[in-house]
Amino acid sequence: MEEAHQHPITAELDLHTFRPSEIGELLPEYFHECQLRGMRSVRVIHGKGTGTLREGVHTLLRRLPSVESFHYPASVGSWGATQVILHAPSATADPTND
């Protein structure tokens, strides 16, 4: 991740401050750091917009071994945010190997 985008690792990641080209590297690293901190449920805010970013995020989530499941219920922002359940840290590889 670029130094300009260093954010505290919390259970919520707002993608509005990142370029779409950064998401493919950002999400695996973010999930890995969350797992190391014992966070298994995280919220990724991608916004509603045209849905292009949401679909890109969901495509990536389907491929990442660190992701157990994901959904976007109304309680976490519906179409504007996705709730992600991560595997326990021992069940996933280093994010650089995804």
Short mmCIF file of N, CA and C in Angstrom, two decimals:
data_model
loop_
_atom_site.label_atom_id
_atom_site.label_comp_id
_atom_site.label_asym_id
_atom_site.label_seq_id
_atom_site.Cartn_x
_atom_site.Cartn_y
_atom_site.Cartn_z
N MET A 1 0.84 -1.18 0.00
CA MET A 1 0.00 0.00 0.00
C MET A 1 0.88 1.24 0.00
N GLU A 2 0.47 2.25 -0.68
CA GLU A 2 1.22 3.49 -0.70
C GLU A 2 1.11 4.19 0.65
N GLU A 3 2.17 4.85 1.05
CA GLU A 3 2.20 5.52 2.34
C GLU A 3 1.09 6.55 2.47
N ALA A 4 0.71 7.22 1.41
CA ALA A 4 -0.34 8.23 1.46
C ALA A 4 -1.68 7.64 1.85
N HIS A 5 -1.85 6.34 1.71
CA HIS A 5 -3.13 5.70 2.02
C HIS A 5 -3.07 4.86 3.28
N GLN A 6 -2.10 5.08 4.14
CA GLN A 6 -2.02 4.34 5.39
C GLN A 6 -3.19 4.75 6.28
N HIS A 7 -3.98 3.78 6.68
CA HIS A 7 -5.12 4.02 7.56
C HIS A 7 -5.04 3.01 8.69
N PRO A 8 -5.60 3.36 9.84
CA PRO A 8 -5.65 2.37 10.91
C PRO A 8 -6.47 1.16 10.45
N ILE A 9 -6.08 -0.01 10.89
CA ILE A 9 -6.84 -1.22 10.55
C ILE A 9 -8.01 -1.32 11.51
N THR A 10 -9.21 -1.16 10.97
CA THR A 10 -10.44 -1.30 11.76
C THR A 10 -11.33 -2.30 11.03
N ALA A 11 -12.49 -2.58 11.60
CA ALA A 11 -13.42 -3.53 10.99
C ALA A 11 -14.22 -2.90 9.85
N GLU A 12 -13.81 -1.72 9.40
CA GLU A 12 -14.50 -1.05 8.30
C GLU A 12 -13.47 -0.39 7.38
N LEU A 13 -13.61 -0.65 6.09
CA LEU A 13 -12.72 -0.06 5.10
C LEU A 13 -13.56 0.69 4.08
N ASP A 14 -13.35 2.00 4.00
CA ASP A 14 -14.06 2.84 3.05
C ASP A 14 -13.19 3.00 1.80
N LEU A 15 -13.65 2.46 0.69
CA LEU A 15 -12.87 2.48 -0.54
C LEU A 15 -12.93 3.81 -1.29
N HIS A 16 -13.71 4.76 -0.80
CA HIS A 16 -13.83 6.05 -1.49
C HIS A 16 -12.50 6.79 -1.59
N THR A 17 -11.56 6.52 -0.70
CA THR A 17 -10.27 7.23 -0.72
C THR A 17 -9.22 6.53 -1.58
N PHE A 18 -9.60 5.44 -2.23
CA PHE A 18 -8.65 4.66 -3.03
C PHE A 18 -9.04 4.69 -4.50
N ARG A 19 -8.05 4.57 -5.36
CA ARG A 19 -8.30 4.43 -6.79
C ARG A 19 -8.74 2.99 -7.08
N PRO A 20 -9.62 2.78 -8.05
CA PRO A 20 -10.04 1.41 -8.39
C PRO A 20 -8.86 0.48 -8.70
N SER A 21 -7.80 1.02 -9.27
CA SER A 21 -6.64 0.19 -9.60
C SER A 21 -5.90 -0.32 -8.36
N GLU A 22 -6.17 0.27 -7.21
CA GLU A 22 -5.51 -0.14 -5.97
C GLU A 22 -6.23 -1.27 -5.24
N ILE A 23 -7.47 -1.52 -5.59
CA ILE A 23 -8.31 -2.44 -4.83
C ILE A 23 -7.77 -3.87 -4.85
N GLY A 24 -7.27 -4.32 -5.98
CA GLY A 24 -6.76 -5.69 -6.11
C GLY A 24 -5.62 -6.01 -5.17
N GLU A 25 -4.81 -5.03 -4.85
CA GLU A 25 -3.71 -5.21 -3.89
C GLU A 25 -4.16 -4.87 -2.47
N LEU A 26 -5.01 -3.88 -2.35
CA LEU A 26 -5.44 -3.39 -1.04
C LEU A 26 -6.24 -4.43 -0.26
N LEU A 27 -7.27 -5.01 -0.87
CA LEU A 27 -8.15 -5.90 -0.13
C LEU A 27 -7.44 -7.12 0.46
N PRO A 28 -6.61 -7.85 -0.29
CA PRO A 28 -5.92 -8.99 0.33
C PRO A 28 -5.04 -8.57 1.51
N GLU A 29 -4.34 -7.45 1.38
CA GLU A 29 -3.49 -6.97 2.47
C GLU A 29 -4.32 -6.55 3.68
N TYR A 30 -5.41 -5.84 3.42
CA TYR A 30 -6.31 -5.40 4.50
C TYR A 30 -6.89 -6.61 5.22
N PHE A 31 -7.38 -7.59 4.48
CA PHE A 31 -7.96 -8.78 5.11
C PHE A 31 -6.93 -9.52 5.93
N HIS A 32 -5.72 -9.63 5.43
CA HIS A 32 -4.65 -10.31 6.16
C HIS A 32 -4.38 -9.59 7.49
N GLU A 33 -4.30 -8.27 7.45
CA GLU A 33 -4.07 -7.50 8.67
C GLU A 33 -5.24 -7.65 9.64
N CYS A 34 -6.46 -7.67 9.14
CA CYS A 34 -7.63 -7.88 9.99
C CYS A 34 -7.55 -9.24 10.67
N GLN A 35 -7.21 -10.27 9.91
CA GLN A 35 -7.09 -11.61 10.48
C GLN A 35 -6.04 -11.65 11.58
N LEU A 36 -4.90 -11.01 11.36
CA LEU A 36 -3.84 -10.97 12.37
C LEU A 36 -4.31 -10.30 13.65
N ARG A 37 -5.28 -9.39 13.54
CA ARG A 37 -5.81 -8.68 14.70
C ARG A 37 -7.05 -9.37 15.27
N GLY A 38 -7.40 -10.52 14.73
CA GLY A 38 -8.54 -11.28 15.25
C GLY A 38 -9.89 -10.82 14.73
N MET A 39 -9.91 -9.98 13.71
CA MET A 39 -11.18 -9.52 13.14
C MET A 39 -11.60 -10.47 12.03
N ARG A 40 -12.76 -11.07 12.19
CA ARG A 40 -13.25 -11.99 11.16
C ARG A 40 -14.43 -11.43 10.39
N SER A 41 -15.06 -10.40 10.91
CA SER A 41 -16.20 -9.77 10.24
C SER A 41 -15.84 -8.31 9.98
N VAL A 42 -15.79 -7.95 8.69
CA VAL A 42 -15.42 -6.59 8.31
C VAL A 42 -16.41 -6.05 7.28
N ARG A 43 -16.51 -4.75 7.24
CA ARG A 43 -17.41 -4.09 6.30
C ARG A 43 -16.58 -3.31 5.29
N VAL A 44 -16.84 -3.56 4.02
CA VAL A 44 -16.15 -2.85 2.94
C VAL A 44 -17.17 -1.90 2.31
N ILE A 45 -16.89 -0.61 2.39
CA ILE A 45 -17.79 0.41 1.83
C ILE A 45 -17.30 0.75 0.43
N HIS A 46 -18.13 0.46 -0.56
CA HIS A 46 -17.77 0.73 -1.95
C HIS A 46 -18.69 1.76 -2.58
N GLY A 47 -19.75 2.13 -1.91
CA GLY A 47 -20.69 3.10 -2.44
C GLY A 47 -21.70 2.45 -3.38
N LYS A 48 -22.78 3.15 -3.63
CA LYS A 48 -23.83 2.62 -4.50
C LYS A 48 -23.53 2.91 -5.95
N GLY A 49 -23.41 4.16 -6.32
CA GLY A 49 -23.05 4.56 -7.68
C GLY A 49 -23.65 3.69 -8.77
N THR A 50 -22.84 3.37 -9.77
CA THR A 50 -23.31 2.56 -10.89
C THR A 50 -23.19 1.06 -10.61
N GLY A 51 -22.50 0.72 -9.52
CA GLY A 51 -22.33 -0.69 -9.18
C GLY A 51 -21.06 -1.31 -9.74
N THR A 52 -20.30 -0.55 -10.51
CA THR A 52 -19.09 -1.09 -11.12
C THR A 52 -18.06 -1.47 -10.06
N LEU A 53 -17.83 -0.60 -9.09
CA LEU A 53 -16.86 -0.90 -8.04
C LEU A 53 -17.34 -2.07 -7.19
N ARG A 54 -18.63 -2.09 -6.85
CA ARG A 54 -19.19 -3.19 -6.06
C ARG A 54 -18.97 -4.51 -6.78
N GLU A 55 -19.25 -4.56 -8.07
CA GLU A 55 -19.06 -5.80 -8.82
C GLU A 55 -17.59 -6.21 -8.87
N GLY A 56 -16.71 -5.23 -9.01
CA GLY A 56 -15.28 -5.52 -9.00
C GLY A 56 -14.83 -6.08 -7.66
N VAL A 57 -15.34 -5.48 -6.58
CA VAL A 57 -15.03 -5.97 -5.23
C VAL A 57 -15.56 -7.39 -5.06
N HIS A 58 -16.79 -7.64 -5.46
CA HIS A 58 -17.38 -8.97 -5.30
C HIS A 58 -16.65 -10.02 -6.13
N THR A 59 -16.21 -9.66 -7.32
CA THR A 59 -15.43 -10.58 -8.14
C THR A 59 -14.14 -10.96 -7.42
N LEU A 60 -13.48 -9.97 -6.84
CA LEU A 60 -12.25 -10.23 -6.10
C LEU A 60 -12.53 -11.07 -4.86
N LEU A 61 -13.61 -10.77 -4.13
CA LEU A 61 -13.94 -11.53 -2.92
C LEU A 61 -14.15 -13.01 -3.23
N ARG A 62 -14.75 -13.31 -4.37
CA ARG A 62 -14.99 -14.71 -4.75
C ARG A 62 -13.68 -15.47 -4.96
N ARG A 63 -12.60 -14.76 -5.30
CA ARG A 63 -11.32 -15.41 -5.60
C ARG A 63 -10.38 -15.50 -4.41
N LEU A 64 -10.59 -14.69 -3.40
CA LEU A 64 -9.64 -14.63 -2.29
C LEU A 64 -9.83 -15.78 -1.30
N PRO A 65 -8.79 -16.54 -1.02
CA PRO A 65 -8.91 -17.65 -0.08
C PRO A 65 -9.15 -17.18 1.36
N SER A 66 -8.86 -15.94 1.67
CA SER A 66 -9.09 -15.43 3.03
C SER A 66 -10.57 -15.17 3.31
N VAL A 67 -11.39 -15.11 2.26
CA VAL A 67 -12.81 -14.78 2.41
C VAL A 67 -13.63 -16.06 2.55
N GLU A 68 -14.34 -16.15 3.67
CA GLU A 68 -15.23 -17.29 3.91
C GLU A 68 -16.57 -17.05 3.21
N SER A 69 -17.11 -15.83 3.37
CA SER A 69 -18.39 -15.49 2.73
C SER A 69 -18.54 -13.96 2.71
N PHE A 70 -19.52 -13.50 1.96
CA PHE A 70 -19.84 -12.07 1.96
C PHE A 70 -21.28 -11.87 1.54
N HIS A 71 -21.85 -10.77 2.00
CA HIS A 71 -23.23 -10.40 1.64
C HIS A 71 -23.37 -8.90 1.88
N TYR A 72 -24.48 -8.33 1.42
CA TYR A 72 -24.68 -6.89 1.59
C TYR A 72 -26.09 -6.63 2.11
N PRO A 73 -26.30 -6.91 3.41
CA PRO A 73 -27.61 -6.69 4.01
C PRO A 73 -27.89 -5.21 4.27
N ALA A 74 -29.15 -4.86 4.38
CA ALA A 74 -29.55 -3.48 4.64
C ALA A 74 -28.93 -2.94 5.92
N SER A 75 -28.68 -3.80 6.89
CA SER A 75 -28.13 -3.35 8.18
C SER A 75 -26.71 -2.82 8.08
N VAL A 76 -25.99 -3.13 6.99
CA VAL A 76 -24.62 -2.61 6.83
C VAL A 76 -24.50 -1.67 5.63
N GLY A 77 -25.61 -1.23 5.09
CA GLY A 77 -25.54 -0.28 3.98
C GLY A 77 -26.10 -0.78 2.68
N SER A 78 -26.67 -1.98 2.69
CA SER A 78 -27.29 -2.56 1.50
C SER A 78 -26.34 -2.56 0.31
N TRP A 79 -26.72 -1.94 -0.79
CA TRP A 79 -25.90 -1.96 -2.01
C TRP A 79 -24.61 -1.16 -1.87
N GLY A 80 -24.52 -0.29 -0.86
CA GLY A 80 -23.35 0.57 -0.72
C GLY A 80 -22.21 -0.01 0.09
N ALA A 81 -22.44 -1.15 0.74
CA ALA A 81 -21.40 -1.77 1.55
C ALA A 81 -21.58 -3.28 1.55
N THR A 82 -20.49 -3.99 1.72
CA THR A 82 -20.52 -5.45 1.75
C THR A 82 -19.91 -5.93 3.06
N GLN A 83 -20.63 -6.81 3.74
CA GLN A 83 -20.13 -7.44 4.96
C GLN A 83 -19.34 -8.68 4.54
N VAL A 84 -18.10 -8.78 5.01
CA VAL A 84 -17.21 -9.87 4.64
C VAL A 84 -16.86 -10.67 5.88
N ILE A 85 -17.00 -11.99 5.79
CA ILE A 85 -16.59 -12.89 6.86
C ILE A 85 -15.29 -13.55 6.41
N LEU A 86 -14.26 -13.41 7.23
CA LEU A 86 -12.95 -13.94 6.90
C LEU A 86 -12.72 -15.28 7.58
N HIS A 87 -11.92 -16.11 6.95
CA HIS A 87 -11.49 -17.35 7.58
C HIS A 87 -10.58 -17.01 8.75
N ALA A 88 -10.43 -17.95 9.67
CA ALA A 88 -9.46 -17.79 10.75
C ALA A 88 -8.07 -17.69 10.11
N PRO A 89 -7.14 -16.97 10.71
CA PRO A 89 -5.82 -16.75 10.11
C PRO A 89 -5.10 -18.02 9.68
N SER A 90 -5.22 -19.09 10.42
CA SER A 90 -4.50 -20.32 10.07
C SER A 90 -5.05 -20.98 8.81
N ALA A 91 -6.24 -20.59 8.39
CA ALA A 91 -6.88 -21.22 7.23
C ALA A 91 -6.56 -20.50 5.93
N THR A 92 -5.71 -19.49 5.97
CA THR A 92 -5.44 -18.71 4.77
C THR A 92 -3.94 -18.50 4.58
N ALA A 93 -3.56 -18.26 3.36
CA ALA A 93 -2.15 -18.06 3.02
C ALA A 93 -1.79 -16.58 3.10
N ASP A 94 -0.54 -16.30 2.95
CA ASP A 94 -0.02 -14.94 2.87
C ASP A 94 -0.71 -14.22 1.71
N PRO A 95 -1.17 -12.96 1.89
CA PRO A 95 -1.90 -12.27 0.83
C PRO A 95 -1.09 -12.07 -0.44
N THR A 96 0.21 -12.11 -0.36
CA THR A 96 1.02 -11.93 -1.56
C THR A 96 1.00 -13.17 -2.43
N ASN A 97 0.47 -14.27 -1.92
CA ASN A 97 0.38 -15.50 -2.69
C ASN A 97 -1.00 -15.75 -3.25
N ASP A 98 -1.95 -14.82 -3.05
CA ASP A 98 -3.33 -15.01 -3.55
C ASP A 98 -3.35 -15.01 -5.06
#
